[in-house]
Amino acid sequence: MADELLPGVLSGRFVRVVASAEVRSAASLTALALFIEGRAKQNCRSGAHAYGTPTASSPGAGPSVISGDLARSITHTPVAPVGGELQTRVGPASTPHTDYGHGHRSTTSGKIGLYLETGDHGVTYPFLEPAFDDGIGANTGIWLSTFTAGGSWI
């Protein structure tokens, strides 16, 4: 046992605590992104209908499934440091969307998602913002479970 507390004894522990916090922060943000991604995919399945027939969804509720392309395209980016902070993005990828016979090959799931989320003629079928709101509600539990898991920080 040491006879006295010398300078630098605790600095090694602080370095390990900071490193552990960075790893756990990235893990928490990934868990939150996965939660929001899953909820957004659920929100994209408010009934189903064939293309050209009336939607089964009510305005203000999530969109109905036609092809399933939108829900399948929802993903998140890997957590990465950006400007000193960690960042991830959740939403539809800009993947080609089913043509439906109109020759609009440039239409992507990202464009369809934007149209549904922000609306046309005042009608919206939001799926991502409600998922984000649910994620904010679950955020404390996600962070607590990540930061308390795995035992000691040092």
Coordinates of C-alpha atoms in Angstrom, one line a residue:
M1 CA 0.0 0.0 0.0
A2 CA 1.3 3.5 -0.9
D3 CA 2.3 5.8 1.9
E4 CA 0.9 8.9 0.3
L5 CA -1.2 10.0 -2.6
L6 CA 1.1 11.3 -5.3
P7 CA 0.4 13.5 -8.3
G8 CA -0.7 11.4 -11.3
V9 CA -2.1 8.5 -9.3
L10 CA -5.7 9.4 -10.3
S11 CA -5.0 10.7 -13.8
G12 CA -4.8 7.1 -15.1
R13 CA -8.2 6.4 -13.7
F14 CA -9.6 9.6 -15.2
V15 CA -8.3 8.6 -18.6
R16 CA -10.0 5.2 -18.3
V17 CA -13.3 6.8 -17.2
V18 CA -13.3 9.2 -20.2
A19 CA -12.5 6.3 -22.6
S20 CA -15.3 4.2 -21.1
A21 CA -17.8 7.2 -21.3
E22 CA -16.9 7.7 -25.0
V23 CA -17.5 4.0 -25.7
R24 CA -20.8 3.9 -23.7
S25 CA -22.0 7.2 -25.3
A26 CA -21.5 5.7 -28.8
A27 CA -23.3 2.5 -27.7
S28 CA -26.2 4.5 -26.3
L29 CA -26.5 6.6 -29.4
T30 CA -26.5 3.5 -31.5
A31 CA -29.2 1.9 -29.3
L32 CA -31.3 5.1 -29.6
A33 CA -30.9 5.1 -33.4
L34 CA -32.0 1.5 -33.6
F35 CA -35.0 2.3 -31.4
I36 CA -36.0 5.2 -33.7
E37 CA -35.4 3.1 -36.8
G38 CA -37.5 0.3 -35.6
R39 CA -40.4 2.6 -34.5
A40 CA -40.3 4.4 -37.9
K41 CA -40.5 1.1 -39.7
Q42 CA -43.6 0.2 -37.5
N43 CA -45.1 3.6 -38.2
C44 CA -44.8 2.9 -42.0
R45 CA -47.3 0.0 -41.8
S46 CA -50.6 1.7 -41.0
G47 CA -52.6 -0.7 -43.1
A48 CA -52.0 -1.7 -46.7
H49 CA -53.5 -1.0 -50.1
A50 CA -52.7 -1.5 -53.8
Y51 CA -51.2 1.3 -55.8
G52 CA -53.9 3.6 -57.3
T53 CA -56.5 2.7 -54.6
P54 CA -57.4 4.9 -51.6
T55 CA -55.0 4.7 -48.7
A56 CA -55.9 2.8 -45.6
S57 CA -54.2 5.5 -43.5
S58 CA -55.8 8.5 -41.9
P59 CA -54.2 11.9 -42.4
G60 CA -51.8 12.5 -39.5
A61 CA -51.1 8.7 -39.0
G62 CA -48.3 6.8 -40.6
P63 CA -48.5 5.8 -44.2
S64 CA -50.0 2.5 -45.5
V65 CA -47.9 -0.1 -47.2
I66 CA -48.0 -0.3 -51.0
S67 CA -44.7 -2.0 -51.9
G68 CA -42.9 -1.9 -48.5
D69 CA -40.0 -0.1 -50.1
L70 CA -40.2 2.8 -47.7
A71 CA -40.1 0.7 -44.5
R72 CA -37.3 -1.5 -45.9
S73 CA -35.2 1.6 -46.8
I74 CA -35.2 3.1 -43.2
T75 CA -31.8 2.8 -41.7
H76 CA -29.3 4.7 -39.6
T77 CA -25.7 5.8 -40.2
P78 CA -22.9 4.5 -38.0
V79 CA -22.2 6.7 -35.0
A80 CA -19.3 9.0 -35.8
P81 CA -17.6 12.0 -34.2
V82 CA -18.6 15.3 -36.0
G83 CA -17.2 18.6 -34.8
G84 CA -16.4 17.2 -31.3
E85 CA -19.8 15.5 -30.9
L86 CA -21.2 12.1 -31.8
Q87 CA -23.7 11.9 -34.6
T88 CA -26.0 9.4 -36.3
R89 CA -28.8 9.9 -38.8
V90 CA -32.0 7.9 -39.0
G91 CA -34.3 7.9 -42.0
P92 CA -35.0 6.5 -45.4
A93 CA -32.0 5.8 -47.6
S94 CA -32.0 7.3 -51.1
T95 CA -32.6 3.9 -52.7
P96 CA -34.7 3.5 -55.9
H97 CA -38.4 3.2 -55.1
T98 CA -40.8 0.9 -57.0
D99 CA -41.8 2.5 -60.3
Y100 CA -45.5 1.5 -60.4
G101 CA -45.4 1.8 -64.2
H102 CA -45.1 5.6 -64.5
G103 CA -41.4 5.7 -65.6
H104 CA -40.4 7.8 -62.6
R105 CA -37.1 5.9 -62.1
S106 CA -35.5 8.8 -60.3
T107 CA -38.0 8.5 -57.4
T108 CA -36.2 7.4 -54.3
S109 CA -37.5 6.2 -50.9
G110 CA -36.1 9.3 -49.4
K111 CA -38.2 11.5 -51.7
I112 CA -41.3 9.4 -51.0
G113 CA -40.5 9.7 -47.2
L114 CA -40.2 13.4 -47.4
Y115 CA -43.5 13.7 -49.3
L116 CA -45.3 11.6 -46.7
E117 CA -43.7 13.2 -43.7
T118 CA -44.1 16.8 -44.8
G119 CA -47.3 16.4 -46.8
D120 CA -48.9 17.5 -50.0
H121 CA -51.9 19.9 -50.0
G122 CA -51.8 19.9 -46.2
V123 CA -52.1 16.2 -45.7
T124 CA -49.3 14.4 -43.9
Y125 CA -48.6 10.8 -43.1
P126 CA -45.8 11.2 -40.5
F127 CA -43.7 8.2 -39.6
L128 CA -40.2 9.5 -38.7
E129 CA -41.1 12.4 -36.4
P130 CA -43.4 10.3 -34.2
A131 CA -40.6 7.7 -34.0
F132 CA -38.1 10.4 -33.0
D133 CA -40.5 11.7 -30.3
D134 CA -40.9 8.1 -29.0
G135 CA -37.1 7.8 -29.0
I136 CA -36.8 11.0 -26.9
G137 CA -39.2 9.5 -24.4
A138 CA -37.2 6.2 -24.2
N139 CA -33.9 8.0 -24.3
T140 CA -33.3 8.2 -20.5
G141 CA -33.9 4.5 -20.1
I142 CA -31.6 3.7 -23.1
W143 CA -28.8 5.8 -21.7
L144 CA -29.2 4.4 -18.1
S145 CA -29.1 0.8 -19.3
T146 CA -26.0 1.4 -21.4
F147 CA -24.1 3.4 -18.8
T148 CA -25.0 1.0 -16.0
A149 CA -24.2 -2.2 -17.9
G150 CA -20.8 -3.7 -18.0
G151 CA -19.7 -3.1 -14.5
S152 CA -16.9 -0.8 -13.4
W153 CA -15.9 2.2 -15.5
I154 CA -12.2 1.8 -14.6

